[in-house]
């Protein structure tokens, strides 16, 4: 279980980075050098701000002794990172993800997590799924059922094989490697 969770986190981080590159290349007008420069510029600035400013901001907010101020400031930081990623032509999810990583390194991690979980479950997650459901019209999209089913099968199969192979390279037995591959 611990191995699967660790691998899933690494997998998510790599997926976010790949999504950032793909999104940036598709919106930057076709010049890969400009896209890469924007990505690294944004990531460098975001990492510096996250490493050196998030803890002092959260510590200052904690001193305000205002109810839910830590949650409010955390959301503002998340929205600012998301917005700035969008301005830099990087996927906005990248900014939100980075903000979450840096907020998770603060001493208010539990308070933030509890507040975000409540707020997320009651508002953001519901709005997201409703929006996706309303926006999706399968009758008007050119979806080939055979291609879609094949793609899903290939994705599941390749994840199983790749994760099993990766686990076996890490020294796990075949049985445990297969369990890890199945869990992934």
mmCIF file of C-alpha atoms in Angstrom, residues 11-167:
data_model
loop_
_atom_site.group_PDB
_atom_site.id
_atom_site.type_symbol
_atom_site.label_atom_id
_atom_site.label_comp_id
_atom_site.label_asym_id
_atom_site.label_seq_id
_atom_site.Cartn_x
_atom_site.Cartn_y
_atom_site.Cartn_z
ATOM 1 C CA UNK A 11 2.960 9.309 -11.257
ATOM 2 C CA UNK A 12 0.703 12.321 -10.563
ATOM 3 C CA UNK A 13 3.639 14.733 -10.465
ATOM 4 C CA UNK A 14 4.975 13.386 -13.768
ATOM 5 C CA UNK A 15 1.478 13.577 -15.252
ATOM 6 C CA UNK A 16 1.086 17.210 -14.163
ATOM 7 C CA UNK A 17 4.476 18.095 -15.652
ATOM 8 C CA UNK A 18 3.580 16.329 -18.909
ATOM 9 C CA UNK A 19 0.173 18.046 -18.967
ATOM 10 C CA UNK A 20 1.913 21.380 -18.441
ATOM 11 C CA UNK A 21 4.219 20.804 -21.405
ATOM 12 C CA UNK A 22 1.415 19.603 -23.676
ATOM 13 C CA UNK A 23 -0.908 22.470 -22.705
ATOM 14 C CA UNK A 24 1.871 25.017 -23.061
ATOM 15 C CA UNK A 25 2.906 23.741 -26.496
ATOM 16 C CA UNK A 26 -0.670 23.805 -27.719
ATOM 17 C CA UNK A 27 -1.268 27.429 -26.644
ATOM 18 C CA UNK A 28 2.074 29.160 -27.163
ATOM 19 C CA UNK A 29 1.760 29.619 -30.907
ATOM 20 C CA UNK A 30 3.989 26.742 -31.855
ATOM 21 C CA UNK A 31 7.433 27.931 -30.708
ATOM 22 C CA UNK A 32 8.782 25.198 -28.411
ATOM 23 C CA UNK A 33 11.634 27.347 -27.037
ATOM 24 C CA UNK A 34 9.231 30.030 -25.861
ATOM 25 C CA UNK A 35 7.001 27.349 -24.326
ATOM 26 C CA UNK A 36 9.866 25.712 -22.450
ATOM 27 C CA UNK A 37 11.194 29.108 -21.271
ATOM 28 C CA UNK A 38 7.742 30.060 -19.940
ATOM 29 C CA UNK A 39 7.329 26.729 -18.184
ATOM 30 C CA UNK A 40 10.732 26.872 -16.499
ATOM 31 C CA UNK A 41 10.306 30.555 -15.687
ATOM 32 C CA UNK A 42 6.937 29.967 -14.078
ATOM 33 C CA UNK A 43 8.078 26.842 -12.222
ATOM 34 C CA UNK A 44 11.240 28.562 -10.944
ATOM 35 C CA UNK A 45 9.339 31.602 -9.674
ATOM 36 C CA UNK A 46 6.537 29.500 -8.194
ATOM 37 C CA UNK A 47 8.993 27.198 -6.406
ATOM 38 C CA UNK A 48 10.949 30.125 -4.963
ATOM 39 C CA UNK A 49 7.769 31.819 -3.737
ATOM 40 C CA UNK A 50 6.411 28.556 -2.356
ATOM 41 C CA UNK A 51 9.607 27.614 -0.558
ATOM 42 C CA UNK A 52 10.347 31.003 0.976
ATOM 43 C CA UNK A 53 7.003 32.788 1.397
ATOM 44 C CA UNK A 54 4.286 30.246 2.129
ATOM 45 C CA UNK A 55 5.429 29.378 5.664
ATOM 46 C CA UNK A 56 5.826 33.030 6.763
ATOM 47 C CA UNK A 57 2.434 33.899 5.251
ATOM 48 C CA UNK A 58 0.714 30.998 7.030
ATOM 49 C CA UNK A 59 2.529 31.786 10.317
ATOM 50 C CA UNK A 60 1.415 35.432 10.079
ATOM 51 C CA UNK A 61 -2.137 34.313 9.312
ATOM 52 C CA UNK A 62 -2.111 32.019 12.339
ATOM 53 C CA UNK A 63 -1.270 35.035 14.542
ATOM 54 C CA UNK A 64 -4.391 36.874 13.341
ATOM 55 C CA UNK A 65 -6.494 34.486 15.439
ATOM 56 C CA UNK A 66 -9.392 34.955 13.063
ATOM 57 C CA UNK A 67 -11.658 31.990 12.506
ATOM 58 C CA UNK A 68 -10.915 30.234 9.200
ATOM 59 C CA UNK A 69 -8.278 32.805 8.209
ATOM 60 C CA UNK A 70 -5.758 30.069 7.424
ATOM 61 C CA UNK A 71 -8.244 28.384 5.091
ATOM 62 C CA UNK A 72 -9.090 31.691 3.387
ATOM 63 C CA UNK A 73 -5.441 32.629 2.865
ATOM 64 C CA UNK A 74 -4.660 29.106 1.619
ATOM 65 C CA UNK A 75 -7.433 29.346 -0.961
ATOM 66 C CA UNK A 76 -6.192 32.785 -2.041
ATOM 67 C CA UNK A 77 -2.666 31.404 -2.479
ATOM 68 C CA UNK A 78 -4.025 28.472 -4.467
ATOM 69 C CA UNK A 79 -6.096 30.763 -6.708
ATOM 70 C CA UNK A 80 -3.162 33.148 -7.224
ATOM 71 C CA UNK A 81 -0.863 30.282 -8.211
ATOM 72 C CA UNK A 82 -3.532 28.892 -10.528
ATOM 73 C CA UNK A 83 -4.190 32.290 -12.113
ATOM 74 C CA UNK A 84 -0.485 33.063 -12.535
ATOM 75 C CA UNK A 85 0.042 29.680 -14.210
ATOM 76 C CA UNK A 86 -2.755 30.491 -16.626
ATOM 77 C CA UNK A 87 -1.228 33.916 -17.354
ATOM 78 C CA UNK A 88 2.132 32.228 -18.034
ATOM 79 C CA UNK A 89 0.343 29.899 -20.499
ATOM 80 C CA UNK A 90 0.932 26.920 -18.227
ATOM 81 C CA UNK A 91 -1.983 24.689 -17.205
ATOM 82 C CA UNK A 92 -3.766 26.315 -14.269
ATOM 83 C CA UNK A 93 -3.935 22.949 -12.528
ATOM 84 C CA UNK A 94 -0.138 23.093 -12.304
ATOM 85 C CA UNK A 95 -0.292 26.256 -10.216
ATOM 86 C CA UNK A 96 -2.973 24.846 -7.936
ATOM 87 C CA UNK A 97 -1.007 21.621 -7.535
ATOM 88 C CA UNK A 98 2.179 23.496 -6.630
ATOM 89 C CA UNK A 99 0.303 25.641 -4.114
ATOM 90 C CA UNK A 100 -1.068 22.472 -2.525
ATOM 91 C CA UNK A 101 2.410 20.970 -2.285
ATOM 92 C CA UNK A 102 3.797 24.070 -0.564
ATOM 93 C CA UNK A 103 0.801 24.435 1.753
ATOM 94 C CA UNK A 104 1.304 20.795 2.727
ATOM 95 C CA UNK A 105 4.786 21.699 3.976
ATOM 96 C CA UNK A 106 3.463 24.261 6.478
ATOM 97 C CA UNK A 107 2.642 23.624 10.123
ATOM 98 C CA UNK A 108 -1.047 24.286 9.362
ATOM 99 C CA UNK A 109 -1.297 21.295 7.021
ATOM 100 C CA UNK A 110 -3.996 19.516 9.041
ATOM 101 C CA UNK A 111 -6.121 22.649 9.467
ATOM 102 C CA UNK A 112 -5.885 23.410 5.757
ATOM 103 C CA UNK A 113 -6.624 19.812 4.773
ATOM 104 C CA UNK A 114 -9.727 19.609 6.965
ATOM 105 C CA UNK A 115 -11.063 22.938 5.721
ATOM 106 C CA UNK A 116 -10.352 22.207 2.070
ATOM 107 C CA UNK A 117 -11.914 18.758 2.362
ATOM 108 C CA UNK A 118 -15.122 20.232 3.760
ATOM 109 C CA UNK A 119 -15.197 23.059 1.222
ATOM 110 C CA UNK A 120 -14.239 20.763 -1.635
ATOM 111 C CA UNK A 121 -16.878 18.150 -0.825
ATOM 112 C CA UNK A 122 -19.612 20.726 -0.317
ATOM 113 C CA UNK A 123 -18.882 23.054 -3.257
ATOM 114 C CA UNK A 124 -15.943 22.632 -5.622
ATOM 115 C CA UNK A 125 -16.206 18.905 -6.367
ATOM 116 C CA UNK A 126 -19.963 19.097 -6.955
ATOM 117 C CA UNK A 127 -19.657 22.150 -9.210
ATOM 118 C CA UNK A 128 -16.813 20.511 -11.152
ATOM 119 C CA UNK A 129 -18.737 17.308 -11.876
ATOM 120 C CA UNK A 130 -21.951 19.179 -12.677
ATOM 121 C CA UNK A 131 -20.041 21.445 -15.087
ATOM 122 C CA UNK A 132 -18.363 18.472 -16.776
ATOM 123 C CA UNK A 133 -21.698 16.668 -17.041
ATOM 124 C CA UNK A 134 -23.474 19.682 -18.521
ATOM 125 C CA UNK A 135 -20.608 20.401 -20.935
ATOM 126 C CA UNK A 136 -20.392 16.853 -22.242
ATOM 127 C CA UNK A 137 -22.647 15.901 -25.113
ATOM 128 C CA UNK A 138 -21.670 12.457 -26.317
ATOM 129 C CA UNK A 139 -24.198 12.569 -29.164
ATOM 130 C CA UNK A 140 -22.411 15.513 -30.797
ATOM 131 C CA UNK A 141 -18.839 14.408 -30.222
ATOM 132 C CA UNK A 142 -17.089 12.289 -32.848
ATOM 133 C CA UNK A 143 -16.379 9.361 -30.544
ATOM 134 C CA UNK A 144 -15.643 6.019 -32.139
ATOM 135 C CA UNK A 145 -16.734 3.384 -29.578
ATOM 136 C CA UNK A 146 -14.233 0.780 -30.836
ATOM 137 C CA UNK A 147 -11.361 3.286 -30.603
ATOM 138 C CA UNK A 148 -12.470 4.457 -27.151
ATOM 139 C CA UNK A 149 -12.767 0.930 -25.743
ATOM 140 C CA UNK A 150 -9.440 -0.019 -27.336
ATOM 141 C CA UNK A 151 -7.747 3.053 -25.879
ATOM 142 C CA UNK A 152 -9.103 2.327 -22.380
ATOM 143 C CA UNK A 153 -7.971 -1.313 -22.651
ATOM 144 C CA UNK A 154 -4.497 -0.289 -23.829
ATOM 145 C CA UNK A 155 -4.225 2.305 -21.039
ATOM 146 C CA UNK A 156 -5.172 -0.209 -18.328
ATOM 147 C CA UNK A 157 -2.983 -2.958 -19.772
ATOM 148 C CA UNK A 158 0.058 -0.705 -20.223
ATOM 149 C CA UNK A 159 -0.337 0.693 -16.687
ATOM 150 C CA UNK A 160 -0.497 -2.863 -15.313
ATOM 151 C CA UNK A 161 2.541 -4.034 -17.295
ATOM 152 C CA UNK A 162 4.588 -0.863 -16.701
ATOM 153 C CA UNK A 163 3.897 -0.752 -12.969
ATOM 154 C CA UNK A 164 4.542 -4.479 -12.555
ATOM 155 C CA UNK A 165 7.822 -4.187 -14.463
ATOM 156 C CA UNK A 166 8.855 -1.084 -12.473
ATOM 157 C CA UNK A 167 8.112 -2.810 -9.186
#
